[in-house]
Short mmCIF file of C-alpha atoms in Angstrom, two decimals:
data_model
loop_
_atom_site.label_atom_id
_atom_site.label_comp_id
_atom_site.label_asym_id
_atom_site.label_seq_id
_atom_site.Cartn_x
_atom_site.Cartn_y
_atom_site.Cartn_z
CA MET A 20 -8.76 -38.80 -61.15
CA SER A 21 -12.50 -38.80 -61.19
CA GLY A 22 -15.17 -36.71 -59.39
CA PRO A 23 -17.84 -37.51 -57.23
CA ARG A 24 -20.42 -39.71 -58.16
CA PRO A 25 -23.88 -38.39 -59.55
CA ARG A 26 -26.62 -38.81 -56.96
CA PRO A 27 -30.40 -38.09 -57.22
CA SER A 28 -31.66 -34.99 -55.30
CA LEU A 29 -32.74 -35.81 -51.89
CA ILE A 30 -35.01 -33.07 -51.64
CA ALA A 31 -36.92 -34.59 -55.04
CA ARG A 32 -37.40 -37.93 -53.42
CA LEU A 33 -38.36 -36.11 -50.17
CA VAL A 34 -41.08 -33.87 -51.95
CA ARG A 35 -42.80 -37.31 -53.40
CA SER A 36 -42.99 -38.51 -49.86
CA VAL A 37 -43.64 -35.30 -47.79
CA GLY A 38 -45.83 -33.14 -49.57
CA SER A 39 -45.02 -29.74 -47.39
CA VAL A 40 -41.73 -28.94 -48.82
CA VAL A 41 -41.91 -25.35 -50.57
CA HIS A 42 -39.73 -24.26 -53.55
CA GLY A 43 -37.95 -21.35 -53.46
CA SER A 44 -38.53 -20.43 -57.37
CA THR A 45 -42.24 -20.95 -57.06
CA ALA A 46 -43.15 -20.52 -53.46
CA LYS A 47 -46.64 -18.74 -52.73
CA ALA A 48 -47.01 -19.66 -49.25
CA LEU A 49 -48.34 -17.11 -46.56
CA PRO A 50 -46.16 -15.54 -44.31
CA PHE A 51 -44.63 -17.75 -41.49
CA PHE A 52 -46.47 -15.48 -39.00
CA MET A 53 -49.84 -16.28 -40.20
CA ASN A 54 -49.43 -19.83 -39.44
CA LEU A 55 -48.94 -19.06 -35.63
CA SER A 56 -51.34 -19.43 -32.81
CA GLY A 57 -51.12 -17.32 -29.74
CA SER A 58 -49.55 -13.90 -29.13
CA GLU A 59 -46.96 -14.52 -31.99
CA ALA A 60 -49.74 -14.69 -34.50
CA ASP A 61 -50.54 -10.96 -33.71
CA THR A 62 -46.81 -9.53 -34.15
CA HIS A 63 -44.02 -10.13 -36.63
CA PRO A 64 -41.75 -12.88 -35.04
CA SER A 65 -37.87 -12.64 -35.11
CA MET A 66 -36.47 -14.75 -37.86
CA ARG A 67 -34.80 -17.82 -36.94
CA MET A 68 -33.62 -19.45 -40.03
CA LEU A 69 -31.14 -22.57 -40.59
CA ILE A 70 -29.48 -22.56 -44.04
CA PHE A 71 -27.87 -25.55 -45.33
CA GLY A 72 -26.75 -27.50 -48.28
CA LYS A 73 -24.08 -29.73 -49.72
CA PRO A 74 -20.63 -28.27 -49.44
CA CYS A 75 -19.51 -25.64 -51.26
CA THR A 76 -23.06 -24.62 -52.44
CA GLY A 77 -22.83 -20.72 -51.66
CA LYS A 78 -24.99 -20.87 -48.57
CA GLY A 79 -22.53 -18.75 -46.74
CA THR A 80 -22.42 -16.18 -49.30
CA LEU A 81 -26.44 -16.23 -49.23
CA ALA A 82 -26.36 -15.68 -45.48
CA SER A 83 -23.89 -12.80 -45.83
CA LYS A 84 -25.84 -11.15 -48.33
CA LEU A 85 -29.02 -11.34 -46.14
CA ALA A 86 -26.96 -10.18 -43.10
CA GLU A 87 -25.78 -7.14 -45.28
CA LYS A 88 -29.32 -6.20 -46.50
CA TYR A 89 -31.54 -6.65 -43.29
CA ASP A 90 -31.36 -6.48 -39.40
CA ILE A 91 -30.21 -10.30 -39.35
CA HIS A 92 -27.24 -11.81 -37.77
CA SER A 93 -25.21 -14.31 -39.47
CA ILE A 94 -23.82 -16.99 -37.40
CA SER A 95 -21.48 -19.57 -39.09
CA THR A 96 -20.02 -22.52 -37.32
CA GLY A 97 -17.13 -22.65 -39.52
CA ASP A 98 -16.18 -19.22 -38.60
CA LEU A 99 -16.66 -19.88 -34.75
CA LEU A 100 -14.58 -23.16 -34.94
CA ARG A 101 -11.90 -20.81 -37.04
CA GLN A 102 -11.86 -18.22 -34.23
CA HIS A 103 -10.92 -21.03 -31.80
CA ILE A 104 -8.25 -22.24 -34.07
CA LEU A 105 -6.83 -18.99 -34.61
CA GLU A 106 -6.61 -18.20 -31.08
CA ARG A 107 -5.08 -21.80 -30.08
CA THR A 108 -7.93 -22.53 -27.38
CA ASP A 109 -8.08 -26.12 -26.18
CA ILE A 110 -11.01 -26.49 -28.59
CA GLY A 111 -9.12 -24.95 -31.49
CA LYS A 112 -6.30 -27.27 -31.16
CA GLY A 113 -8.04 -30.50 -30.83
CA ALA A 114 -10.51 -29.44 -33.81
CA GLU A 115 -7.62 -28.08 -36.01
CA GLU A 116 -6.93 -31.43 -37.64
CA ILE A 117 -10.71 -32.73 -37.78
CA VAL A 118 -11.58 -29.55 -39.56
CA ALA A 119 -8.83 -29.93 -41.72
CA ASN A 120 -9.85 -33.27 -43.14
CA GLY A 121 -13.52 -32.32 -43.30
CA GLY A 122 -14.60 -34.18 -40.16
CA LEU A 123 -17.17 -33.21 -37.34
CA LEU A 124 -16.62 -32.32 -33.99
CA PRO A 125 -18.91 -33.98 -31.32
CA ASP A 126 -22.36 -32.86 -31.12
CA GLU A 127 -22.44 -31.67 -27.78
CA LEU A 128 -19.30 -29.56 -28.33
CA MET A 129 -20.80 -28.01 -31.38
CA LEU A 130 -24.04 -27.40 -29.71
CA GLY A 131 -22.49 -25.48 -27.07
CA LEU A 132 -20.33 -23.45 -29.38
CA VAL A 133 -23.65 -22.32 -31.10
CA THR A 134 -25.79 -21.78 -28.16
CA GLN A 135 -22.98 -19.53 -26.56
CA THR A 136 -23.65 -17.16 -29.54
CA LEU A 137 -27.49 -17.74 -29.72
CA ASP A 138 -27.74 -16.67 -26.04
CA LYS A 139 -26.74 -13.38 -26.94
CA LEU A 140 -29.19 -13.04 -29.89
CA ARG A 141 -32.39 -13.67 -27.79
CA ASN A 142 -35.41 -12.01 -29.66
CA LYS A 143 -33.14 -10.92 -32.58
CA ASN A 144 -32.95 -12.18 -36.18
CA TRP A 145 -30.69 -14.69 -37.10
CA ILE A 146 -29.13 -17.39 -39.60
CA LEU A 147 -27.28 -20.17 -38.60
CA ASP A 148 -24.99 -21.96 -40.99
CA GLY A 149 -23.35 -25.17 -40.49
CA PHE A 150 -25.09 -26.73 -37.87
CA PRO A 151 -26.87 -29.16 -37.56
CA ARG A 152 -25.80 -31.43 -40.07
CA THR A 153 -27.59 -34.89 -38.61
CA GLN A 154 -30.95 -35.70 -37.11
CA ARG A 155 -29.50 -36.08 -33.72
CA GLN A 156 -28.07 -32.45 -33.87
CA GLY A 157 -31.38 -31.09 -35.27
CA ARG A 158 -33.16 -32.35 -32.38
CA LEU A 159 -30.39 -31.17 -29.78
CA LEU A 160 -30.88 -27.64 -31.13
CA ASP A 161 -34.77 -27.83 -31.20
CA ASN A 162 -34.99 -28.84 -27.73
CA TYR A 163 -32.58 -25.94 -26.77
CA LEU A 164 -34.85 -23.58 -28.81
CA GLU A 165 -37.79 -24.88 -27.23
CA GLN A 166 -36.79 -24.54 -23.98
CA GLN A 167 -36.07 -20.85 -24.89
CA ASN A 168 -39.39 -20.25 -26.24
CA LEU A 169 -37.67 -19.29 -29.42
CA PRO A 170 -38.06 -22.09 -31.84
CA LEU A 171 -36.82 -22.39 -35.31
CA ASN A 172 -39.27 -21.16 -37.75
CA ILE A 173 -37.53 -21.58 -41.40
CA VAL A 174 -35.18 -23.87 -43.18
CA VAL A 175 -33.60 -23.45 -46.25
CA ASN A 176 -31.75 -25.84 -48.42
CA VAL A 177 -29.70 -24.96 -51.21
CA GLU A 178 -29.95 -27.48 -53.79
CA ILE A 179 -27.02 -27.57 -56.47
CA PRO A 180 -25.89 -30.43 -58.87
CA ASP A 181 -22.75 -32.01 -57.78
CA ASP A 182 -21.17 -31.46 -61.12
CA VAL A 183 -21.86 -27.82 -61.08
CA ILE A 184 -19.96 -27.56 -57.21
CA LEU A 185 -16.86 -29.45 -58.59
CA ASP A 186 -16.48 -26.92 -61.11
CA TRP A 187 -16.67 -24.26 -58.54
CA ILE A 188 -14.31 -25.73 -55.97
CA SER A 189 -11.78 -26.25 -59.04
CA ASP A 190 -11.67 -22.53 -59.36
CA ARG A 191 -11.89 -21.58 -55.85
CA LEU A 192 -9.05 -19.54 -54.33
CA VAL A 193 -9.21 -18.26 -50.48
CA HIS A 194 -7.64 -15.74 -48.01
CA LEU A 195 -6.67 -17.93 -45.38
CA PRO A 196 -6.54 -15.15 -42.44
CA SER A 197 -10.08 -13.92 -42.95
CA GLY A 198 -11.86 -16.82 -44.94
CA ARG A 199 -12.63 -14.55 -47.82
CA VAL A 200 -13.24 -17.05 -50.82
CA TYR A 201 -12.90 -15.94 -54.56
CA SER A 202 -13.53 -17.85 -58.24
CA THR A 203 -11.33 -17.38 -61.19
CA SER A 204 -14.26 -17.89 -63.21
CA TYR A 205 -17.13 -15.78 -61.69
CA LYS A 206 -15.93 -13.90 -58.69
CA PRO A 207 -12.14 -13.08 -59.51
CA PRO A 208 -9.91 -10.88 -57.08
CA LYS A 209 -9.32 -7.44 -58.39
CA VAL A 210 -5.63 -8.38 -58.86
CA PRO A 211 -4.86 -11.72 -59.93
CA GLY A 212 -4.01 -14.08 -56.87
CA LEU A 213 -4.19 -11.40 -54.32
CA ASP A 214 -6.83 -10.64 -51.66
CA ASP A 215 -9.01 -7.49 -52.27
CA VAL A 216 -9.00 -6.13 -48.94
CA THR A 217 -5.11 -6.71 -47.72
CA GLY A 218 -3.36 -7.35 -51.03
CA GLU A 219 -2.18 -10.71 -49.40
CA PRO A 220 -1.67 -13.76 -51.51
CA LEU A 221 -4.46 -16.23 -51.89
CA THR A 222 -4.03 -19.95 -51.89
CA LYS A 223 -5.91 -23.32 -52.66
CA ARG A 224 -7.55 -24.98 -49.58
CA PRO A 225 -5.93 -28.29 -49.25
CA ASP A 226 -9.47 -30.00 -49.14
CA ASP A 227 -10.48 -28.38 -52.72
CA THR A 228 -9.81 -31.97 -54.74
CA PRO A 229 -12.40 -34.28 -56.38
CA GLU A 230 -11.05 -36.98 -53.92
CA VAL A 231 -12.03 -34.90 -50.88
CA PHE A 232 -15.09 -33.36 -52.15
CA SER A 233 -16.41 -37.02 -53.01
CA ARG A 234 -15.95 -38.02 -49.39
CA ARG A 235 -17.59 -34.98 -47.99
CA LEU A 236 -20.39 -35.59 -50.33
CA ASP A 237 -20.92 -39.24 -49.24
CA HIS A 238 -20.96 -38.14 -45.58
CA TYR A 239 -23.32 -35.32 -46.40
CA TYR A 240 -25.58 -37.78 -48.19
CA ALA A 241 -25.34 -40.20 -45.52
CA GLN A 242 -26.33 -37.75 -42.43
CA THR A 243 -28.72 -35.32 -44.44
CA SER A 244 -31.35 -37.41 -45.62
CA PRO A 245 -32.71 -38.06 -42.06
CA LEU A 246 -32.22 -34.49 -41.32
CA LEU A 247 -34.28 -33.46 -44.48
CA TYR A 248 -36.79 -35.53 -43.81
CA TYR A 249 -36.98 -34.56 -39.96
CA TYR A 250 -37.62 -30.92 -40.90
CA ALA A 251 -40.03 -31.81 -43.89
CA SER A 252 -41.98 -33.61 -41.46
CA ARG A 253 -42.64 -30.56 -39.38
CA SER A 254 -43.06 -28.34 -42.25
CA PRO A 255 -45.12 -26.06 -42.33
CA HIS A 256 -46.72 -26.28 -38.81
CA ALA A 257 -43.49 -26.11 -36.79
CA THR A 258 -40.32 -25.49 -39.03
CA ARG A 259 -41.21 -24.59 -42.81
CA LEU A 260 -38.58 -26.26 -45.24
CA VAL A 261 -37.97 -24.14 -48.08
CA ASN A 262 -35.97 -25.67 -51.01
CA LEU A 263 -33.74 -23.24 -53.11
CA ASP A 264 -33.09 -25.00 -56.43
CA GLY A 265 -32.47 -24.29 -60.18
CA ASP A 266 -30.45 -21.71 -61.84
CA SER A 267 -27.77 -20.63 -59.40
CA SER A 268 -28.07 -16.98 -60.28
CA MET A 269 -31.48 -16.98 -59.28
CA LEU A 270 -30.93 -18.14 -55.89
CA TRP A 271 -30.39 -14.73 -54.09
CA SER A 272 -33.45 -13.29 -55.61
CA SER A 273 -35.63 -16.28 -54.57
CA LEU A 274 -34.22 -15.91 -50.84
CA ASP A 275 -34.46 -12.57 -50.78
CA ASP A 276 -38.07 -12.82 -51.76
CA ILE A 277 -39.01 -15.44 -49.19
CA VAL A 278 -37.50 -13.49 -46.52
CA ARG A 279 -39.72 -10.39 -47.13
CA ARG A 280 -42.87 -12.46 -47.65
CA SER A 281 -42.40 -14.34 -44.74
CA PHE A 282 -41.03 -11.95 -42.07
CA PRO A 283 -42.32 -8.51 -43.41
CA GLY A 284 -41.11 -6.91 -39.99
CA ILE A 285 -37.39 -7.55 -40.95
CA ARG A 286 -35.90 -3.89 -41.39
CA GLU A 287 -33.37 -3.09 -44.11
CA ARG A 288 -30.14 -1.77 -43.10
CA GLY A 289 -28.72 1.49 -44.00
CA PRO A 290 -25.06 1.48 -45.62
CA ALA A 291 -22.36 -0.08 -43.57
CA THR A 292 -24.27 -1.33 -40.83
CA ARG A 293 -23.95 -4.95 -40.95
CA ALA A 294 -24.52 -6.80 -37.52
CA ARG A 295 -21.65 -8.16 -35.66
CA ILE A 296 -21.76 -10.54 -32.78
CA PRO A 297 -19.53 -9.57 -29.92
CA GLY A 298 -16.21 -11.52 -30.03
CA GLN A 299 -16.67 -12.77 -33.64
CA LEU A 300 -14.39 -12.60 -36.51
CA GLN A 301 -15.21 -10.92 -39.68
CA VAL A 302 -17.87 -13.44 -41.29
CA ARG A 303 -16.41 -15.10 -44.22
CA SER A 304 -17.96 -14.95 -48.00
CA THR A 305 -18.21 -18.46 -49.10
CA LEU A 306 -18.82 -20.40 -52.05
#
């Protein structure tokens, strides 16, 4: 059984061809609102962030931590799909098999799921995790946001080496009803094999295998290169692209620093005041 093939960093290649990518560990860019023109330049705009990266890079965990610390709504397309699947809606029934195999739903359907939620969050701070995944999806989302006069203003890419991710998923356990995720090596449950909240058994996801992970990576690399180039070509004048790479233990502090400097108007939350979107399931904590 062999793991996924090593691949060179897509972002590294993009940096050589598009010099506007900002690295999270060394970023010294001005806050985004200082690059705006018109009325928005005089105020602190709402944060409209896209976060993405390879499968299992921890972007869901990073988004959740931001939502817990700041007045930010975290939107996971994985959570939206799971909600439909658990509720046995028509979308959920059709999506269940596709999702289990790591596939993607049609672009327009995914856009509809996302925009239903974004319509409830006008002029609020939000992070979108899991959509878009292709350049076409990116253009669809941008068209929608520009029609609302609320364009995306920052894109964060989490860059972790393939072999590190493979080690992570080999240690991963999940509580299926909630989506809570644990790692036997660095985020173990309080009681081995049991969910911290409910005490119910944890299981391995059926797609946590080297073969499935390699297929997901193949798909990611084929689809994401044009999407990264699309956002890099728009940075920093429209949508700023930030690359988080290096030591995985430093990803959170780098992202936190970027958000504080780029969006100084965002308020920190008090204890137990995390934002919830009406009708949304509890947001998972992902690796």
